[in-house]
C-alpha cells in the first residue's frame, strides 16, 4: 500500500504548457468579465471569483515551470479585457476612460490582492524548495 499522495489531479498527459495556461486564463477572464460588464455595467464578484479560479486552475493544471505565468496572467488579462470593453463602449475619451478603468480595477481589488498573494507565495515557495541548501561550515 502506497502512502505517497499526489496532490495533482488525475489528468492524462503532463499538463498545460505556458501558452495553454495564458490562453485559457485569458479566455475565461475575457468571457466572464465581459459578460459581467455587459449585464451589470460594472465589475464585481463574478470577475473577482473568476480571477481566483483561473489562478488556481493555472497552478493546478500547468506543467512544471508554468507557475510564474499562472500568477502573472490573470491581472494582465483582466486589465486588457476591461480596457478593451471600455474603449468599445465609451470610446477614446481619456478622462472618462481612465476613471472607469481605475474604478473597475478598484472594485475587484480584494480578489486581485488575495490571488496575487497566494500565487506569489506558491511561486516563491517552489523556488525556495528547488534551491539546494548551502553547506554548513
Short mmCIF file of N, CA and C in Angstrom, two decimals:
data_model
loop_
_atom_site.label_atom_id
_atom_site.label_comp_id
_atom_site.label_asym_id
_atom_site.label_seq_id
_atom_site.Cartn_x
_atom_site.Cartn_y
_atom_site.Cartn_z
N UNK A 1 0.84 -1.17 0.00
CA UNK A 1 0.00 0.00 0.00
C UNK A 1 0.88 1.24 0.00
N UNK A 2 0.64 2.12 -0.93
CA UNK A 2 1.47 3.31 -1.09
C UNK A 2 0.90 4.46 -0.26
N UNK A 3 1.78 5.17 0.43
CA UNK A 3 1.35 6.33 1.21
C UNK A 3 1.66 7.63 0.50
N UNK A 4 2.22 7.55 -0.71
CA UNK A 4 2.55 8.74 -1.48
C UNK A 4 1.25 9.30 -2.09
N UNK A 5 0.85 10.45 -1.61
CA UNK A 5 -0.38 11.07 -2.10
C UNK A 5 0.01 12.16 -3.09
N UNK A 6 -0.48 12.04 -4.31
CA UNK A 6 -0.21 13.03 -5.34
C UNK A 6 -1.28 14.11 -5.25
N UNK A 7 -0.86 15.36 -5.10
CA UNK A 7 -1.83 16.45 -4.95
C UNK A 7 -2.33 16.95 -6.29
N UNK A 8 -1.72 16.56 -7.38
CA UNK A 8 -2.18 16.97 -8.71
C UNK A 8 -3.40 16.14 -9.10
N UNK A 9 -4.32 16.73 -9.86
CA UNK A 9 -5.47 15.94 -10.31
C UNK A 9 -5.04 14.90 -11.33
N UNK A 10 -5.83 13.86 -11.46
CA UNK A 10 -5.51 12.81 -12.40
C UNK A 10 -5.97 13.21 -13.78
N UNK A 11 -5.05 13.70 -14.59
CA UNK A 11 -5.34 14.06 -15.97
C UNK A 11 -4.32 13.35 -16.85
N UNK A 12 -4.73 13.10 -18.08
CA UNK A 12 -3.80 12.44 -18.99
C UNK A 12 -2.82 13.47 -19.52
N UNK A 13 -1.58 13.08 -19.64
CA UNK A 13 -0.56 13.97 -20.16
C UNK A 13 0.09 14.77 -19.05
N UNK A 14 1.13 15.54 -19.41
CA UNK A 14 1.90 16.27 -18.41
C UNK A 14 1.23 17.56 -17.92
N UNK A 15 0.23 18.06 -18.60
CA UNK A 15 -0.43 19.30 -18.18
C UNK A 15 -0.29 20.37 -19.26
N UNK A 16 -0.74 21.55 -18.93
CA UNK A 16 -0.72 22.67 -19.88
C UNK A 16 0.66 23.29 -19.99
N UNK A 17 1.03 23.69 -21.19
CA UNK A 17 2.24 24.46 -21.39
C UNK A 17 1.96 25.91 -21.00
N UNK A 18 3.01 26.73 -21.03
CA UNK A 18 2.84 28.14 -20.68
C UNK A 18 1.82 28.83 -21.58
N UNK A 19 1.89 28.51 -22.87
CA UNK A 19 0.96 29.13 -23.81
C UNK A 19 -0.48 28.72 -23.53
N UNK A 20 -0.67 27.47 -23.19
CA UNK A 20 -2.01 26.98 -22.88
C UNK A 20 -2.59 27.63 -21.63
N UNK A 21 -1.74 27.82 -20.63
CA UNK A 21 -2.19 28.48 -19.40
C UNK A 21 -2.63 29.91 -19.72
N UNK A 22 -1.83 30.63 -20.50
CA UNK A 22 -2.15 32.01 -20.84
C UNK A 22 -3.45 32.09 -21.64
N UNK A 23 -3.59 31.23 -22.63
CA UNK A 23 -4.78 31.27 -23.48
C UNK A 23 -6.04 30.93 -22.68
N UNK A 24 -6.00 29.88 -21.89
CA UNK A 24 -7.19 29.50 -21.13
C UNK A 24 -7.54 30.53 -20.06
N UNK A 25 -6.55 31.05 -19.35
CA UNK A 25 -6.84 32.06 -18.34
C UNK A 25 -7.43 33.31 -18.98
N UNK A 26 -6.84 33.75 -20.08
CA UNK A 26 -7.33 34.94 -20.77
C UNK A 26 -8.73 34.72 -21.32
N UNK A 27 -8.98 33.55 -21.88
CA UNK A 27 -10.29 33.24 -22.43
C UNK A 27 -11.37 33.26 -21.35
N UNK A 28 -11.13 32.58 -20.24
CA UNK A 28 -12.12 32.55 -19.17
C UNK A 28 -12.36 33.94 -18.57
N UNK A 29 -11.29 34.68 -18.35
CA UNK A 29 -11.44 36.02 -17.78
C UNK A 29 -12.18 36.93 -18.75
N UNK A 30 -11.83 36.89 -20.02
CA UNK A 30 -12.50 37.74 -21.01
C UNK A 30 -13.97 37.38 -21.12
N UNK A 31 -14.29 36.09 -21.11
CA UNK A 31 -15.68 35.66 -21.24
C UNK A 31 -16.52 36.10 -20.05
N UNK A 32 -16.10 35.73 -18.86
CA UNK A 32 -16.92 36.02 -17.68
C UNK A 32 -16.90 37.50 -17.30
N UNK A 33 -15.74 38.14 -17.35
CA UNK A 33 -15.69 39.57 -17.03
C UNK A 33 -16.43 40.38 -18.08
N UNK A 34 -16.31 39.99 -19.35
CA UNK A 34 -17.05 40.69 -20.41
C UNK A 34 -18.55 40.57 -20.23
N UNK A 35 -19.02 39.36 -19.88
CA UNK A 35 -20.45 39.18 -19.63
C UNK A 35 -20.92 40.00 -18.43
N UNK A 36 -20.11 40.02 -17.38
CA UNK A 36 -20.49 40.81 -16.21
C UNK A 36 -20.50 42.30 -16.52
N UNK A 37 -19.54 42.76 -17.29
CA UNK A 37 -19.52 44.17 -17.67
C UNK A 37 -20.72 44.52 -18.55
N UNK A 38 -21.11 43.62 -19.43
CA UNK A 38 -22.28 43.88 -20.29
C UNK A 38 -23.58 43.85 -19.50
N UNK A 39 -23.74 42.88 -18.62
CA UNK A 39 -25.00 42.71 -17.90
C UNK A 39 -25.14 43.72 -16.76
N UNK A 40 -24.10 43.90 -15.97
CA UNK A 40 -24.18 44.76 -14.79
C UNK A 40 -23.63 46.16 -15.02
N UNK A 41 -22.97 46.38 -16.13
CA UNK A 41 -22.31 47.67 -16.42
C UNK A 41 -21.23 48.00 -15.40
N UNK A 42 -20.60 46.99 -14.89
CA UNK A 42 -19.51 47.18 -13.95
C UNK A 42 -18.97 45.84 -13.48
N UNK A 43 -17.79 45.89 -12.90
CA UNK A 43 -17.16 44.66 -12.42
C UNK A 43 -17.61 44.39 -10.99
N UNK A 44 -17.57 43.13 -10.61
CA UNK A 44 -17.98 42.76 -9.26
C UNK A 44 -17.49 41.39 -8.87
N UNK A 45 -18.34 40.68 -8.16
CA UNK A 45 -17.94 39.42 -7.55
C UNK A 45 -17.65 38.33 -8.59
N UNK A 46 -18.35 38.32 -9.70
CA UNK A 46 -18.11 37.29 -10.72
C UNK A 46 -16.70 37.43 -11.29
N UNK A 47 -16.31 38.65 -11.62
CA UNK A 47 -14.96 38.88 -12.15
C UNK A 47 -13.90 38.53 -11.12
N UNK A 48 -14.14 38.89 -9.87
CA UNK A 48 -13.18 38.59 -8.81
C UNK A 48 -13.02 37.10 -8.59
N UNK A 49 -14.13 36.40 -8.54
CA UNK A 49 -14.06 34.95 -8.32
C UNK A 49 -13.43 34.23 -9.51
N UNK A 50 -13.72 34.68 -10.72
CA UNK A 50 -13.13 34.01 -11.88
C UNK A 50 -11.62 34.22 -11.90
N UNK A 51 -11.15 35.37 -11.44
CA UNK A 51 -9.69 35.59 -11.36
C UNK A 51 -9.07 34.61 -10.37
N UNK A 52 -9.72 34.43 -9.23
CA UNK A 52 -9.20 33.47 -8.25
C UNK A 52 -9.22 32.04 -8.80
N UNK A 53 -10.30 31.67 -9.48
CA UNK A 53 -10.42 30.31 -10.02
C UNK A 53 -9.40 30.04 -11.12
N UNK A 54 -9.20 31.00 -12.03
CA UNK A 54 -8.25 30.73 -13.12
C UNK A 54 -6.81 30.71 -12.60
N UNK A 55 -6.53 31.48 -11.56
CA UNK A 55 -5.19 31.41 -10.96
C UNK A 55 -4.97 30.02 -10.37
N UNK A 56 -5.93 29.55 -9.61
CA UNK A 56 -5.82 28.23 -9.01
C UNK A 56 -5.75 27.14 -10.09
N UNK A 57 -6.58 27.27 -11.12
CA UNK A 57 -6.55 26.30 -12.21
C UNK A 57 -5.23 26.28 -12.94
N UNK A 58 -4.65 27.45 -13.17
CA UNK A 58 -3.35 27.52 -13.83
C UNK A 58 -2.25 26.88 -13.00
N UNK A 59 -2.32 27.09 -11.69
CA UNK A 59 -1.32 26.47 -10.81
C UNK A 59 -1.53 24.96 -10.75
N UNK A 60 -2.76 24.54 -10.81
CA UNK A 60 -3.10 23.14 -10.64
C UNK A 60 -2.85 22.31 -11.90
N UNK A 61 -3.22 22.85 -13.07
CA UNK A 61 -3.18 22.08 -14.30
C UNK A 61 -1.98 22.39 -15.19
N UNK A 62 -1.13 23.32 -14.76
CA UNK A 62 0.05 23.65 -15.55
C UNK A 62 1.18 22.67 -15.33
N UNK A 63 2.05 22.61 -16.32
CA UNK A 63 3.24 21.77 -16.19
C UNK A 63 4.21 22.40 -15.19
N UNK A 64 5.26 21.66 -14.94
CA UNK A 64 6.33 22.19 -14.10
C UNK A 64 6.96 23.37 -14.84
N UNK A 65 7.11 24.48 -14.17
CA UNK A 65 7.69 25.67 -14.78
C UNK A 65 6.67 26.68 -15.27
N UNK A 66 5.39 26.42 -15.07
CA UNK A 66 4.36 27.36 -15.52
C UNK A 66 3.80 28.20 -14.38
N UNK A 67 4.38 28.10 -13.20
CA UNK A 67 3.85 28.81 -12.04
C UNK A 67 3.90 30.32 -12.24
N UNK A 68 5.01 30.83 -12.74
CA UNK A 68 5.16 32.27 -12.92
C UNK A 68 4.10 32.80 -13.90
N UNK A 69 3.91 32.10 -14.99
CA UNK A 69 2.92 32.52 -15.99
C UNK A 69 1.51 32.47 -15.40
N UNK A 70 1.24 31.46 -14.60
CA UNK A 70 -0.08 31.33 -13.97
C UNK A 70 -0.38 32.47 -13.02
N UNK A 71 0.64 33.00 -12.38
CA UNK A 71 0.47 34.08 -11.41
C UNK A 71 0.35 35.43 -12.10
N UNK A 72 1.10 35.65 -13.14
CA UNK A 72 1.16 36.97 -13.79
C UNK A 72 0.00 37.22 -14.75
N UNK A 73 -0.52 36.20 -15.38
CA UNK A 73 -1.51 36.39 -16.44
C UNK A 73 -2.86 36.94 -15.99
N UNK A 74 -3.50 36.47 -14.91
CA UNK A 74 -4.84 36.94 -14.59
C UNK A 74 -5.01 38.46 -14.43
N UNK A 75 -4.16 39.16 -13.68
CA UNK A 75 -4.36 40.61 -13.60
C UNK A 75 -4.18 41.31 -14.95
N UNK A 76 -3.22 40.85 -15.74
CA UNK A 76 -3.00 41.46 -17.04
C UNK A 76 -4.15 41.18 -17.99
N UNK A 77 -4.67 39.97 -17.97
CA UNK A 77 -5.80 39.62 -18.83
C UNK A 77 -7.05 40.40 -18.43
N UNK A 78 -7.26 40.57 -17.13
CA UNK A 78 -8.41 41.34 -16.68
C UNK A 78 -8.28 42.81 -17.09
N UNK A 79 -7.11 43.37 -16.90
CA UNK A 79 -6.90 44.77 -17.28
C UNK A 79 -7.11 44.96 -18.78
N UNK A 80 -6.62 44.05 -19.58
CA UNK A 80 -6.80 44.16 -21.04
C UNK A 80 -8.26 44.01 -21.42
N UNK A 81 -8.98 43.12 -20.77
CA UNK A 81 -10.40 42.92 -21.05
C UNK A 81 -11.20 44.17 -20.71
N UNK A 82 -10.96 44.74 -19.55
CA UNK A 82 -11.68 45.94 -19.13
C UNK A 82 -11.35 47.11 -20.04
N UNK A 83 -10.08 47.26 -20.38
CA UNK A 83 -9.69 48.37 -21.25
C UNK A 83 -10.33 48.24 -22.63
N UNK A 84 -10.33 47.06 -23.19
CA UNK A 84 -10.97 46.84 -24.48
C UNK A 84 -12.47 47.10 -24.41
N UNK A 85 -13.13 46.61 -23.36
CA UNK A 85 -14.56 46.85 -23.19
C UNK A 85 -14.86 48.34 -23.08
N UNK A 86 -14.05 49.06 -22.30
CA UNK A 86 -14.29 50.49 -22.12
C UNK A 86 -14.04 51.27 -23.40
N UNK A 87 -13.04 50.90 -24.16
CA UNK A 87 -12.79 51.59 -25.42
C UNK A 87 -13.94 51.35 -26.39
N UNK A 88 -14.47 50.14 -26.41
CA UNK A 88 -15.59 49.85 -27.30
C UNK A 88 -16.90 50.51 -26.85
N UNK A 89 -17.10 50.63 -25.54
CA UNK A 89 -18.37 51.18 -25.06
C UNK A 89 -18.33 52.70 -24.88
N UNK A 90 -17.26 53.24 -24.35
CA UNK A 90 -17.17 54.67 -24.07
C UNK A 90 -16.52 55.43 -25.22
N UNK A 91 -15.63 54.78 -25.92
CA UNK A 91 -14.84 55.45 -26.94
C UNK A 91 -13.52 55.89 -26.33
N UNK A 92 -12.76 56.60 -27.11
CA UNK A 92 -11.45 57.03 -26.62
C UNK A 92 -11.55 58.45 -26.06
N UNK A 93 -12.11 58.54 -24.87
CA UNK A 93 -12.18 59.79 -24.11
C UNK A 93 -11.28 59.58 -22.90
N UNK A 94 -10.06 60.10 -22.93
CA UNK A 94 -9.07 59.75 -21.89
C UNK A 94 -9.54 59.97 -20.45
N UNK A 95 -10.23 61.05 -20.17
CA UNK A 95 -10.62 61.29 -18.78
C UNK A 95 -11.67 60.27 -18.32
N UNK A 96 -12.67 60.02 -19.12
CA UNK A 96 -13.71 59.05 -18.77
C UNK A 96 -13.15 57.63 -18.76
N UNK A 97 -12.30 57.33 -19.73
CA UNK A 97 -11.68 56.01 -19.84
C UNK A 97 -10.83 55.71 -18.61
N UNK A 98 -10.04 56.67 -18.19
CA UNK A 98 -9.18 56.49 -17.02
C UNK A 98 -9.96 56.28 -15.74
N UNK A 99 -10.99 57.08 -15.54
CA UNK A 99 -11.79 56.96 -14.33
C UNK A 99 -12.51 55.61 -14.29
N UNK A 100 -13.13 55.22 -15.39
CA UNK A 100 -13.84 53.94 -15.42
C UNK A 100 -12.89 52.76 -15.27
N UNK A 101 -11.70 52.87 -15.85
CA UNK A 101 -10.71 51.79 -15.75
C UNK A 101 -10.25 51.61 -14.30
N UNK A 102 -9.92 52.71 -13.64
CA UNK A 102 -9.48 52.65 -12.24
C UNK A 102 -10.62 52.16 -11.35
N UNK A 103 -11.84 52.60 -11.62
CA UNK A 103 -12.99 52.15 -10.82
C UNK A 103 -13.21 50.65 -10.97
N UNK A 104 -13.03 50.14 -12.18
CA UNK A 104 -13.20 48.71 -12.41
C UNK A 104 -12.12 47.90 -11.68
N UNK A 105 -10.89 48.38 -11.72
CA UNK A 105 -9.82 47.69 -11.01
C UNK A 105 -10.03 47.77 -9.50
N UNK A 106 -10.52 48.90 -9.02
CA UNK A 106 -10.75 49.07 -7.58
C UNK A 106 -11.87 48.17 -7.08
N UNK A 107 -12.85 47.90 -7.93
CA UNK A 107 -13.97 47.08 -7.48
C UNK A 107 -13.59 45.62 -7.27
N UNK A 108 -12.54 45.15 -7.92
CA UNK A 108 -12.11 43.77 -7.69
C UNK A 108 -10.75 43.70 -7.02
N UNK A 109 -10.31 44.81 -6.44
CA UNK A 109 -9.00 44.86 -5.79
C UNK A 109 -8.81 43.79 -4.71
N UNK A 110 -9.80 43.53 -3.86
CA UNK A 110 -9.57 42.48 -2.85
C UNK A 110 -9.28 41.11 -3.46
N UNK A 111 -9.98 40.78 -4.55
CA UNK A 111 -9.75 39.49 -5.21
C UNK A 111 -8.38 39.47 -5.88
N UNK A 112 -8.00 40.57 -6.50
CA UNK A 112 -6.67 40.65 -7.11
C UNK A 112 -5.59 40.51 -6.05
N UNK A 113 -5.78 41.15 -4.92
CA UNK A 113 -4.79 41.10 -3.85
C UNK A 113 -4.66 39.69 -3.27
N UNK A 114 -5.77 39.06 -2.99
CA UNK A 114 -5.73 37.70 -2.41
C UNK A 114 -5.12 36.72 -3.40
N UNK A 115 -5.53 36.79 -4.66
CA UNK A 115 -4.98 35.85 -5.63
C UNK A 115 -3.50 36.12 -5.89
N UNK A 116 -3.10 37.37 -5.88
CA UNK A 116 -1.67 37.68 -6.07
C UNK A 116 -0.84 37.19 -4.89
N UNK A 117 -1.32 37.41 -3.69
CA UNK A 117 -0.57 36.93 -2.51
C UNK A 117 -0.43 35.41 -2.52
N UNK A 118 -1.51 34.71 -2.83
CA UNK A 118 -1.46 33.25 -2.88
C UNK A 118 -0.54 32.77 -4.00
N UNK A 119 -0.69 33.37 -5.18
CA UNK A 119 0.11 32.96 -6.32
C UNK A 119 1.60 33.20 -6.11
N UNK A 120 1.95 34.38 -5.60
CA UNK A 120 3.37 34.65 -5.36
C UNK A 120 3.93 33.79 -4.23
N UNK A 121 3.10 33.47 -3.23
CA UNK A 121 3.56 32.57 -2.19
C UNK A 121 3.90 31.21 -2.77
N UNK A 122 3.03 30.69 -3.62
CA UNK A 122 3.27 29.38 -4.24
C UNK A 122 4.53 29.44 -5.11
N UNK A 123 4.67 30.50 -5.91
CA UNK A 123 5.83 30.62 -6.79
C UNK A 123 7.13 30.70 -6.00
N UNK A 124 7.17 31.57 -5.00
CA UNK A 124 8.40 31.73 -4.22
C UNK A 124 8.70 30.49 -3.37
N UNK A 125 7.66 29.81 -2.91
CA UNK A 125 7.85 28.59 -2.14
C UNK A 125 8.47 27.49 -3.01
N UNK A 126 7.97 27.34 -4.24
CA UNK A 126 8.54 26.35 -5.16
C UNK A 126 9.98 26.69 -5.49
N UNK A 127 10.24 27.97 -5.67
CA UNK A 127 11.60 28.40 -5.99
C UNK A 127 12.55 28.13 -4.83
N UNK A 128 12.09 28.36 -3.62
CA UNK A 128 12.93 28.12 -2.44
C UNK A 128 13.17 26.61 -2.24
N UNK A 129 12.18 25.79 -2.50
CA UNK A 129 12.35 24.35 -2.36
C UNK A 129 13.27 23.77 -3.41
N UNK A 130 13.31 24.40 -4.58
CA UNK A 130 14.15 23.90 -5.66
C UNK A 130 15.62 24.27 -5.45
N UNK A 131 15.86 25.28 -4.66
CA UNK A 131 17.25 25.72 -4.40
C UNK A 131 17.93 24.72 -3.49
N UNK A 132 19.17 24.42 -3.80
CA UNK A 132 19.93 23.49 -2.97
C UNK A 132 20.39 24.20 -1.70
N UNK A 133 20.35 23.51 -0.58
CA UNK A 133 20.79 24.15 0.66
C UNK A 133 22.30 24.37 0.67
N UNK A 134 22.70 25.46 1.29
CA UNK A 134 24.13 25.75 1.41
C UNK A 134 24.76 24.85 2.46
N UNK A 135 25.97 24.38 2.20
CA UNK A 135 26.63 23.53 3.21
C UNK A 135 27.05 24.36 4.42
N UNK A 136 26.88 23.76 5.59
CA UNK A 136 27.28 24.46 6.82
C UNK A 136 28.78 24.36 6.99
N UNK A 137 29.26 25.45 7.51
CA UNK A 137 30.63 25.22 7.75
C UNK A 137 31.59 26.23 7.87
#
